[in-house]
């Protein structure tokens, strides 16, 4: 009798859910659309053309060295470098049309060449940056360091300016009476050798056979994206569809909880109390129907990612099914807990939407959790969505085996037990609200 009553309640809830076709379409289509948007944003590795960082450079020096620095920046594939004045760069950054502005001061070439060996005042480069693009500023600074060191060292060792500075230093050494004779001789020998080398470079240029010079990066870079399967590129849609799937099964849980409160307001529980149906049977029936609706929602969302956006399961299918089931049970128990502690449908819905959005955000559903500060990454381990999303990432694109799904599933089961216990203890088994 109890099993028949539970199945009857599940059948009733499913009929109500699928009976409203418009609501079903919205429930199933919305997470797919949002997941597609986020997946497009975070699948930069799969796009044909990367967005470049907009950089505006004001070269107030105009020396061969400063021009070489600007030319090096312009050739970088990640930057879109355009010239202008300092005022123009500042205005473009202020309006958000450029992420970074760079001002090379007058005298930069001479000062930088002399300062390479600590013989002069270092020139001050001015960065103008949009505070909402701090990451781009760090990237531009790193790229600039490479090109400045290469241009300055090339000019010092092989350029006309370098020979001029070498001879200036020779004159200073000869005039410095504070130096010990052996130190003076050693420095004079070093600078004289450099002067002769620079003269040889000048002769080679006149002969049409220029010798190379200057410092360059002493290494080459080889990048390899490590995913679940060798040679398979990372698909940003994998994470976004998992994240939106988890968010919308929690939204479905809100509807479950609000539905319970509405049934309570209509006096349904009073009639059930008169029938041979226990409170435990009612909670079980609601949990089963909520889990099934969540399974449909999450299954359709992930299925759309696989069918349309190329999401592939690189890890364990068994682990994926286990995590999906554990997530859906957790979602249903969350909805029942909402019903147990909620007072009115309207108030409960508003608070629950805020909680679901917060859980999704902290769990890494909108942006991956590794982008969070270290303290926040540790804090988010206290929310079930973080375990669900980390587990789904592990089995979908990281190539994790069944074992990688066991701990997240166990943690989700623990949250489900906690939510279910609270829901059962405080279930609204009384009269009208």
GROMACS .gro file of C-alpha atoms in nm:
model
  433
    1UNK     CA    1   0.000   0.000   0.000
    2UNK     CA    2   0.279   0.242   0.090
    3UNK     CA    3   0.470   0.167  -0.234
    4UNK     CA    4   0.153   0.222  -0.438
    5UNK     CA    5   0.093   0.556  -0.265
    6UNK     CA    6   0.452   0.667  -0.327
    7UNK     CA    7   0.433   0.573  -0.695
    8UNK     CA    8   0.099   0.753  -0.722
    9UNK     CA    9   0.253   1.075  -0.589
   10UNK     CA   10   0.549   1.042  -0.826
   11UNK     CA   11   0.313   0.985  -1.121
   12UNK     CA   12   0.109   1.290  -1.023
   13UNK     CA   13   0.414   1.517  -0.998
   14UNK     CA   14   0.550   1.400  -1.333
   15UNK     CA   15   0.215   1.458  -1.502
   16UNK     CA   16   0.202   1.811  -1.361
   17UNK     CA   17   0.559   1.880  -1.477
   18UNK     CA   18   0.521   1.748  -1.832
   19UNK     CA   19   0.165   1.879  -1.863
   20UNK     CA   20   0.288   2.238  -1.884
   21UNK     CA   21   0.467   2.221  -2.219
   22UNK     CA   22   0.582   2.581  -2.213
   23UNK     CA   23   0.741   2.535  -1.872
   24UNK     CA   24   0.911   2.213  -1.987
   25UNK     CA   25   1.056   2.385  -2.293
   26UNK     CA   26   1.187   2.676  -2.084
   27UNK     CA   27   1.331   2.438  -1.824
   28UNK     CA   28   1.516   2.233  -2.085
   29UNK     CA   29   1.614   2.500  -2.339
   30UNK     CA   30   1.731   2.778  -2.105
   31UNK     CA   31   2.030   2.592  -1.955
   32UNK     CA   32   2.141   2.488  -2.305
   33UNK     CA   33   2.136   2.846  -2.434
   34UNK     CA   34   2.322   2.987  -2.132
   35UNK     CA   35   2.573   2.701  -2.134
   36UNK     CA   36   2.638   2.761  -2.504
   37UNK     CA   37   2.713   3.127  -2.431
   38UNK     CA   38   2.954   3.054  -2.145
   39UNK     CA   39   3.112   2.770  -2.339
   40UNK     CA   40   3.177   3.003  -2.631
   41UNK     CA   41   3.345   3.253  -2.398
   42UNK     CA   42   3.573   2.994  -2.238
   43UNK     CA   43   3.657   2.786  -2.544
   44UNK     CA   44   3.914   3.031  -2.678
   45UNK     CA   45   4.150   2.750  -2.768
   46UNK     CA   46   3.900   2.625  -3.026
   47UNK     CA   47   3.826   2.957  -3.194
   48UNK     CA   48   3.984   3.057  -3.521
   49UNK     CA   49   4.100   3.399  -3.407
   50UNK     CA   50   4.191   3.506  -3.057
   51UNK     CA   51   4.090   3.846  -2.925
   52UNK     CA   52   4.402   4.062  -2.896
   53UNK     CA   53   4.483   4.295  -2.610
   54UNK     CA   54   4.440   4.655  -2.724
   55UNK     CA   55   4.760   4.852  -2.648
   56UNK     CA   56   4.828   5.216  -2.733
   57UNK     CA   57   5.192   5.325  -2.735
   58UNK     CA   58   5.317   5.685  -2.712
   59UNK     CA   59   5.682   5.691  -2.821
   60UNK     CA   60   5.809   6.029  -2.698
   61UNK     CA   61   6.170   5.932  -2.767
   62UNK     CA   62   6.173   5.833  -3.132
   63UNK     CA   63   6.519   5.677  -3.104
   64UNK     CA   64   6.618   5.361  -3.294
   65UNK     CA   65   6.599   5.173  -2.963
   66UNK     CA   66   6.247   5.287  -2.874
   67UNK     CA   67   6.131   5.218  -3.230
   68UNK     CA   68   6.274   4.866  -3.203
   69UNK     CA   69   6.079   4.810  -2.882
   70UNK     CA   70   5.753   4.927  -3.042
   71UNK     CA   71   5.820   4.712  -3.348
   72UNK     CA   72   5.876   4.407  -3.128
   73UNK     CA   73   5.550   4.465  -2.943
   74UNK     CA   74   5.364   4.511  -3.271
   75UNK     CA   75   5.479   4.171  -3.395
   76UNK     CA   76   5.346   3.990  -3.088
   77UNK     CA   77   5.045   3.776  -3.182
   78UNK     CA   78   4.857   3.851  -2.859
   79UNK     CA   79   4.874   4.231  -2.883
   80UNK     CA   80   4.708   4.489  -3.105
   81UNK     CA   81   4.956   4.778  -3.084
   82UNK     CA   82   4.876   5.119  -3.228
   83UNK     CA   83   5.074   5.446  -3.194
   84UNK     CA   84   4.946   5.772  -3.051
   85UNK     CA   85   5.016   6.050  -2.806
   86UNK     CA   86   5.017   6.010  -2.429
   87UNK     CA   87   4.688   6.203  -2.403
   88UNK     CA   88   4.527   5.986  -2.669
   89UNK     CA   89   4.640   5.669  -2.493
   90UNK     CA   90   4.500   5.792  -2.161
   91UNK     CA   91   4.165   5.883  -2.316
   92UNK     CA   92   4.128   5.551  -2.497
   93UNK     CA   93   4.202   5.360  -2.177
   94UNK     CA   94   3.956   5.576  -1.985
   95UNK     CA   95   3.681   5.502  -2.239
   96UNK     CA   96   3.755   5.129  -2.231
   97UNK     CA   97   3.870   5.119  -2.595
   98UNK     CA   98   4.221   5.011  -2.495
   99UNK     CA   99   4.325   4.787  -2.208
  100UNK     CA  100   4.675   4.930  -2.164
  101UNK     CA  101   4.857   5.249  -2.263
  102UNK     CA  102   5.238   5.264  -2.269
  103UNK     CA  103   5.441   5.586  -2.266
  104UNK     CA  104   5.811   5.567  -2.361
  105UNK     CA  105   5.968   5.889  -2.228
  106UNK     CA  106   6.202   6.119  -2.415
  107UNK     CA  107   6.561   6.006  -2.376
  108UNK     CA  108   6.453   5.645  -2.326
  109UNK     CA  109   6.710   5.509  -2.573
  110UNK     CA  110   7.012   5.682  -2.421
  111UNK     CA  111   6.907   5.625  -2.060
  112UNK     CA  112   6.817   5.259  -2.107
  113UNK     CA  113   7.145   5.181  -2.282
  114UNK     CA  114   7.348   5.346  -2.005
  115UNK     CA  115   7.137   5.191  -1.728
  116UNK     CA  116   7.187   4.837  -1.860
  117UNK     CA  117   7.514   4.815  -1.667
  118UNK     CA  118   7.400   5.043  -1.383
  119UNK     CA  119   7.590   5.341  -1.521
  120UNK     CA  120   7.298   5.583  -1.536
  121UNK     CA  121   6.947   5.669  -1.423
  122UNK     CA  122   6.686   5.416  -1.529
  123UNK     CA  123   6.414   5.566  -1.751
  124UNK     CA  124   6.059   5.544  -1.614
  125UNK     CA  125   5.806   5.373  -1.839
  126UNK     CA  126   5.449   5.478  -1.772
  127UNK     CA  127   5.167   5.226  -1.792
  128UNK     CA  128   4.811   5.352  -1.823
  129UNK     CA  129   4.569   5.068  -1.762
  130UNK     CA  130   4.202   4.992  -1.724
  131UNK     CA  131   4.158   4.861  -1.366
  132UNK     CA  132   3.910   4.602  -1.493
  133UNK     CA  133   4.190   4.456  -1.712
  134UNK     CA  134   4.462   4.404  -1.453
  135UNK     CA  135   4.545   4.062  -1.601
  136UNK     CA  136   4.617   4.219  -1.940
  137UNK     CA  137   4.849   4.471  -1.773
  138UNK     CA  138   5.059   4.191  -1.624
  139UNK     CA  139   5.076   4.018  -1.960
  140UNK     CA  140   5.186   4.335  -2.144
  141UNK     CA  141   5.455   4.404  -1.882
  142UNK     CA  142   5.597   4.057  -1.929
  143UNK     CA  143   5.601   4.084  -2.308
  144UNK     CA  144   5.755   4.432  -2.289
  145UNK     CA  145   6.042   4.304  -2.072
  146UNK     CA  146   6.148   4.060  -2.342
  147UNK     CA  147   6.148   4.319  -2.620
  148UNK     CA  148   6.320   4.591  -2.416
  149UNK     CA  149   6.602   4.360  -2.309
  150UNK     CA  150   6.651   4.238  -2.664
  151UNK     CA  151   6.647   4.588  -2.815
  152UNK     CA  152   6.870   4.746  -2.547
  153UNK     CA  153   7.127   4.467  -2.551
  154UNK     CA  154   7.140   4.471  -2.931
  155UNK     CA  155   7.194   4.846  -2.933
  156UNK     CA  156   7.459   4.833  -2.660
  157UNK     CA  157   7.660   4.554  -2.818
  158UNK     CA  158   7.609   4.616  -3.187
  159UNK     CA  159   7.463   4.965  -3.241
  160UNK     CA  160   7.621   5.304  -3.295
  161UNK     CA  161   7.485   5.424  -2.964
  162UNK     CA  162   7.652   5.132  -2.790
  163UNK     CA  163   7.996   5.223  -2.925
  164UNK     CA  164   7.945   5.583  -2.812
  165UNK     CA  165   7.859   5.466  -2.460
  166UNK     CA  166   8.156   5.228  -2.455
  167UNK     CA  167   8.397   5.511  -2.537
  168UNK     CA  168   8.231   5.734  -2.275
  169UNK     CA  169   8.291   5.464  -2.016
  170UNK     CA  170   8.653   5.426  -2.129
  171UNK     CA  171   8.710   5.799  -2.075
  172UNK     CA  172   8.548   5.778  -1.729
  173UNK     CA  173   8.767   5.486  -1.628
  174UNK     CA  174   9.085   5.663  -1.737
  175UNK     CA  175   8.983   5.978  -1.548
  176UNK     CA  176   8.877   5.797  -1.230
  177UNK     CA  177   9.169   5.840  -0.989
  178UNK     CA  178   8.990   5.646  -0.716
  179UNK     CA  179   9.031   5.318  -0.903
  180UNK     CA  180   9.324   5.094  -0.817
  181UNK     CA  181   9.566   5.053  -1.109
  182UNK     CA  182   9.492   4.682  -1.153
  183UNK     CA  183   9.114   4.746  -1.153
  184UNK     CA  184   9.160   5.030  -1.403
  185UNK     CA  185   9.364   4.809  -1.634
  186UNK     CA  186   9.107   4.529  -1.615
  187UNK     CA  187   8.815   4.762  -1.697
  188UNK     CA  188   9.009   4.930  -1.975
  189UNK     CA  189   9.085   4.590  -2.125
  190UNK     CA  190   8.718   4.489  -2.110
  191UNK     CA  191   8.590   4.813  -2.262
  192UNK     CA  192   8.866   4.821  -2.526
  193UNK     CA  193   8.773   4.467  -2.634
  194UNK     CA  194   8.408   4.570  -2.659
  195UNK     CA  195   8.509   4.877  -2.863
  196UNK     CA  196   8.707   4.662  -3.104
  197UNK     CA  197   8.415   4.419  -3.135
  198UNK     CA  198   8.175   4.702  -3.207
  199UNK     CA  199   8.417   4.834  -3.469
  200UNK     CA  200   8.424   4.489  -3.630
  201UNK     CA  201   8.045   4.486  -3.641
  202UNK     CA  202   8.047   4.827  -3.808
  203UNK     CA  203   8.291   4.704  -4.072
  204UNK     CA  204   8.078   4.395  -4.136
  205UNK     CA  205   7.773   4.613  -4.197
  206UNK     CA  206   7.970   4.823  -4.446
  207UNK     CA  207   8.080   4.503  -4.620
  208UNK     CA  208   7.717   4.391  -4.647
  209UNK     CA  209   7.772   4.095  -4.417
  210UNK     CA  210   7.630   4.211  -4.082
  211UNK     CA  211   7.701   3.996  -3.777
  212UNK     CA  212   7.425   3.921  -3.533
  213UNK     CA  213   7.432   4.065  -3.185
  214UNK     CA  214   7.226   4.136  -2.877
  215UNK     CA  215   7.059   3.914  -2.621
  216UNK     CA  216   6.761   3.695  -2.701
  217UNK     CA  217   6.556   3.451  -2.496
  218UNK     CA  218   6.785   3.153  -2.426
  219UNK     CA  219   6.509   2.898  -2.471
  220UNK     CA  220   6.225   2.797  -2.699
  221UNK     CA  221   5.873   2.724  -2.576
  222UNK     CA  222   5.675   2.413  -2.658
  223UNK     CA  223   5.319   2.406  -2.527
  224UNK     CA  224   5.105   2.097  -2.486
  225UNK     CA  225   4.745   2.098  -2.363
  226UNK     CA  226   4.701   1.795  -2.136
  227UNK     CA  227   4.345   1.663  -2.156
  228UNK     CA  228   4.180   1.328  -2.099
  229UNK     CA  229   4.299   1.190  -2.433
  230UNK     CA  230   4.623   1.265  -2.613
  231UNK     CA  231   4.574   1.494  -2.910
  232UNK     CA  232   4.218   1.592  -2.815
  233UNK     CA  233   4.170   1.965  -2.763
  234UNK     CA  234   3.999   2.106  -2.457
  235UNK     CA  235   3.633   2.183  -2.517
  236UNK     CA  236   3.517   2.480  -2.308
  237UNK     CA  237   3.156   2.369  -2.352
  238UNK     CA  238   3.224   2.064  -2.131
  239UNK     CA  239   3.250   2.274  -1.816
  240UNK     CA  240   2.978   2.524  -1.906
  241UNK     CA  241   2.716   2.256  -1.979
  242UNK     CA  242   2.796   2.079  -1.653
  243UNK     CA  243   2.772   2.410  -1.465
  244UNK     CA  244   2.443   2.518  -1.618
  245UNK     CA  245   2.304   2.167  -1.576
  246UNK     CA  246   2.373   2.177  -1.202
  247UNK     CA  247   2.230   2.529  -1.172
  248UNK     CA  248   1.904   2.438  -1.341
  249UNK     CA  249   1.843   2.115  -1.150
  250UNK     CA  250   1.866   2.335  -0.840
  251UNK     CA  251   1.613   2.568  -1.000
  252UNK     CA  252   1.394   2.261  -1.054
  253UNK     CA  253   1.441   2.188  -0.684
  254UNK     CA  254   1.301   2.534  -0.607
  255UNK     CA  255   0.988   2.447  -0.802
  256UNK     CA  256   0.964   2.122  -0.605
  257UNK     CA  257   0.986   2.305  -0.273
  258UNK     CA  258   0.746   2.581  -0.373
  259UNK     CA  259   0.503   2.316  -0.502
  260UNK     CA  260   0.506   2.148  -0.161
  261UNK     CA  261   0.428   2.481   0.008
  262UNK     CA  262   0.143   2.545  -0.235
  263UNK     CA  263  -0.003   2.200  -0.168
  264UNK     CA  264   0.022   2.271   0.202
  265UNK     CA  265  -0.161   2.601   0.155
  266UNK     CA  266  -0.439   2.420  -0.033
  267UNK     CA  267  -0.483   2.179   0.257
  268UNK     CA  268  -0.359   1.871   0.071
  269UNK     CA  269  -0.158   1.745   0.368
  270UNK     CA  270  -0.465   1.745   0.589
  271UNK     CA  271  -0.632   1.505   0.346
  272UNK     CA  272  -0.320   1.288   0.323
  273UNK     CA  273  -0.299   1.266   0.701
  274UNK     CA  274  -0.649   1.121   0.700
  275UNK     CA  275  -0.538   0.857   0.448
  276UNK     CA  276  -0.311   0.563   0.540
  277UNK     CA  277   0.000   0.749   0.413
  278UNK     CA  278   0.286   0.832   0.646
  279UNK     CA  279   0.496   1.148   0.642
  280UNK     CA  280   0.797   0.939   0.540
  281UNK     CA  281   0.612   0.804   0.238
  282UNK     CA  282   0.518   1.155   0.128
  283UNK     CA  283   0.877   1.276   0.163
  284UNK     CA  284   1.003   0.973  -0.029
  285UNK     CA  285   0.751   1.029  -0.308
  286UNK     CA  286   0.848   1.392  -0.342
  287UNK     CA  287   1.217   1.302  -0.338
  288UNK     CA  288   1.171   1.045  -0.614
  289UNK     CA  289   0.972   1.278  -0.839
  290UNK     CA  290   1.221   1.561  -0.780
  291UNK     CA  291   1.512   1.329  -0.863
  292UNK     CA  292   1.347   1.211  -1.185
  293UNK     CA  293   1.274   1.566  -1.302
  294UNK     CA  294   1.633   1.665  -1.222
  295UNK     CA  295   1.760   1.361  -1.416
  296UNK     CA  296   1.561   1.470  -1.721
  297UNK     CA  297   1.688   1.828  -1.695
  298UNK     CA  298   2.054   1.740  -1.643
  299UNK     CA  299   2.042   1.458  -1.897
  300UNK     CA  300   1.897   1.679  -2.170
  301UNK     CA  301   2.147   1.956  -2.095
  302UNK     CA  302   2.452   1.728  -2.109
  303UNK     CA  303   2.306   1.544  -2.408
  304UNK     CA  304   2.271   1.871  -2.599
  305UNK     CA  305   2.634   1.953  -2.522
  306UNK     CA  306   2.742   1.617  -2.662
  307UNK     CA  307   2.515   1.624  -2.967
  308UNK     CA  308   2.556   1.987  -3.076
  309UNK     CA  309   2.874   2.125  -2.921
  310UNK     CA  310   3.110   1.829  -2.942
  311UNK     CA  311   3.138   1.752  -2.570
  312UNK     CA  312   3.292   1.407  -2.527
  313UNK     CA  313   3.328   1.186  -2.221
  314UNK     CA  314   3.701   1.116  -2.199
  315UNK     CA  315   3.672   0.939  -1.866
  316UNK     CA  316   3.442   0.684  -1.707
  317UNK     CA  317   3.079   0.666  -1.821
  318UNK     CA  318   3.001   0.480  -1.501
  319UNK     CA  319   3.151   0.765  -1.302
  320UNK     CA  320   2.943   1.014  -1.503
  321UNK     CA  321   2.617   0.826  -1.432
  322UNK     CA  322   2.705   0.801  -1.064
  323UNK     CA  323   2.777   1.174  -1.038
  324UNK     CA  324   2.463   1.268  -1.232
  325UNK     CA  325   2.250   1.051  -1.003
  326UNK     CA  326   2.417   1.185  -0.687
  327UNK     CA  327   2.371   1.544  -0.806
  328UNK     CA  328   2.004   1.491  -0.884
  329UNK     CA  329   1.935   1.327  -0.546
  330UNK     CA  330   2.112   1.617  -0.376
  331UNK     CA  331   1.901   1.861  -0.577
  332UNK     CA  332   1.574   1.692  -0.477
  333UNK     CA  333   1.668   1.682  -0.109
  334UNK     CA  334   1.763   2.050  -0.131
  335UNK     CA  335   1.414   2.127  -0.264
  336UNK     CA  336   1.251   1.934   0.020
  337UNK     CA  337   1.463   2.117   0.276
  338UNK     CA  338   1.346   2.443   0.118
  339UNK     CA  339   0.986   2.331   0.162
  340UNK     CA  340   1.051   2.231   0.522
  341UNK     CA  341   1.195   2.568   0.624
  342UNK     CA  342   1.001   2.794   0.388
  343UNK     CA  343   0.702   2.987   0.516
  344UNK     CA  344   0.530   3.117   0.205
  345UNK     CA  345   0.579   3.022  -0.164
  346UNK     CA  346   0.667   3.376  -0.276
  347UNK     CA  347   0.919   3.448   0.000
  348UNK     CA  348   1.077   3.104  -0.028
  349UNK     CA  349   1.118   3.135  -0.404
  350UNK     CA  350   1.300   3.468  -0.377
  351UNK     CA  351   1.543   3.349  -0.110
  352UNK     CA  352   1.598   3.015  -0.285
  353UNK     CA  353   1.686   3.176  -0.619
  354UNK     CA  354   1.951   3.386  -0.445
  355UNK     CA  355   2.090   3.076  -0.269
  356UNK     CA  356   2.101   2.875  -0.592
  357UNK     CA  357   2.281   3.151  -0.780
  358UNK     CA  358   2.529   3.182  -0.493
  359UNK     CA  359   2.587   2.805  -0.483
  360UNK     CA  360   2.641   2.793  -0.859
  361UNK     CA  361   2.882   3.085  -0.851
  362UNK     CA  362   3.085   2.945  -0.559
  363UNK     CA  363   3.084   2.598  -0.711
  364UNK     CA  364   3.247   2.726  -1.031
  365UNK     CA  365   2.942   2.695  -1.252
  366UNK     CA  366   2.984   3.036  -1.411
  367UNK     CA  367   3.363   3.053  -1.422
  368UNK     CA  368   3.601   2.768  -1.329
  369UNK     CA  369   3.690   2.756  -0.959
  370UNK     CA  370   4.065   2.770  -1.031
  371UNK     CA  371   4.017   3.139  -1.119
  372UNK     CA  372   3.910   3.210  -0.760
  373UNK     CA  373   4.154   3.338  -0.495
  374UNK     CA  374   4.320   3.060  -0.294
  375UNK     CA  375   4.115   3.129   0.020
  376UNK     CA  376   3.789   3.113  -0.177
  377UNK     CA  377   3.888   2.786  -0.342
  378UNK     CA  378   3.921   2.632   0.003
  379UNK     CA  379   3.597   2.790   0.123
  380UNK     CA  380   3.393   2.656  -0.168
  381UNK     CA  381   3.468   2.297  -0.069
  382UNK     CA  382   3.189   2.347   0.184
  383UNK     CA  383   2.922   2.374  -0.089
  384UNK     CA  384   2.784   2.071  -0.278
  385UNK     CA  385   2.799   2.236  -0.621
  386UNK     CA  386   3.179   2.252  -0.607
  387UNK     CA  387   3.201   1.874  -0.557
  388UNK     CA  388   2.946   1.809  -0.831
  389UNK     CA  389   3.124   2.027  -1.087
  390UNK     CA  390   3.475   1.907  -1.000
  391UNK     CA  391   3.355   1.549  -1.032
  392UNK     CA  392   3.183   1.611  -1.367
  393UNK     CA  393   3.493   1.789  -1.500
  394UNK     CA  394   3.705   1.493  -1.391
  395UNK     CA  395   3.507   1.228  -1.578
  396UNK     CA  396   3.398   1.433  -1.880
  397UNK     CA  397   3.717   1.598  -2.005
  398UNK     CA  398   4.000   1.518  -1.761
  399UNK     CA  399   3.981   1.147  -1.836
  400UNK     CA  400   3.912   1.042  -1.478
  401UNK     CA  401   3.820   0.680  -1.402
  402UNK     CA  402   3.539   0.553  -1.183
  403UNK     CA  403   3.752   0.611  -0.874
  404UNK     CA  404   3.768   0.984  -0.945
  405UNK     CA  405   3.389   0.999  -0.915
  406UNK     CA  406   3.359   0.811  -0.586
  407UNK     CA  407   3.467   1.084  -0.344
  408UNK     CA  408   3.255   1.362  -0.504
  409UNK     CA  409   2.957   1.127  -0.519
  410UNK     CA  410   3.004   1.029  -0.155
  411UNK     CA  411   3.020   1.395  -0.049
  412UNK     CA  412   2.704   1.468  -0.251
  413UNK     CA  413   2.536   1.172  -0.083
  414UNK     CA  414   2.633   1.320   0.253
  415UNK     CA  415   2.474   1.653   0.161
  416UNK     CA  416   2.164   1.466   0.040
  417UNK     CA  417   2.137   1.282   0.370
  418UNK     CA  418   2.174   1.606   0.565
  419UNK     CA  419   1.917   1.792   0.355
  420UNK     CA  420   1.680   1.494   0.363
  421UNK     CA  421   1.706   1.457   0.742
  422UNK     CA  422   1.632   1.826   0.796
  423UNK     CA  423   1.343   1.807   0.551
  424UNK     CA  424   1.191   1.502   0.721
  425UNK     CA  425   1.220   1.649   1.071
  426UNK     CA  426   1.058   1.980   0.976
  427UNK     CA  427   0.831   1.870   0.692
  428UNK     CA  428   0.509   2.081   0.695
  429UNK     CA  429   0.282   1.797   0.804
  430UNK     CA  430   0.019   2.028   0.945
  431UNK     CA  431  -0.263   2.252   0.834
  432UNK     CA  432  -0.275   2.552   0.608
  433UNK     CA  433   0.018   2.798   0.603
   0.00000   0.00000   0.00000
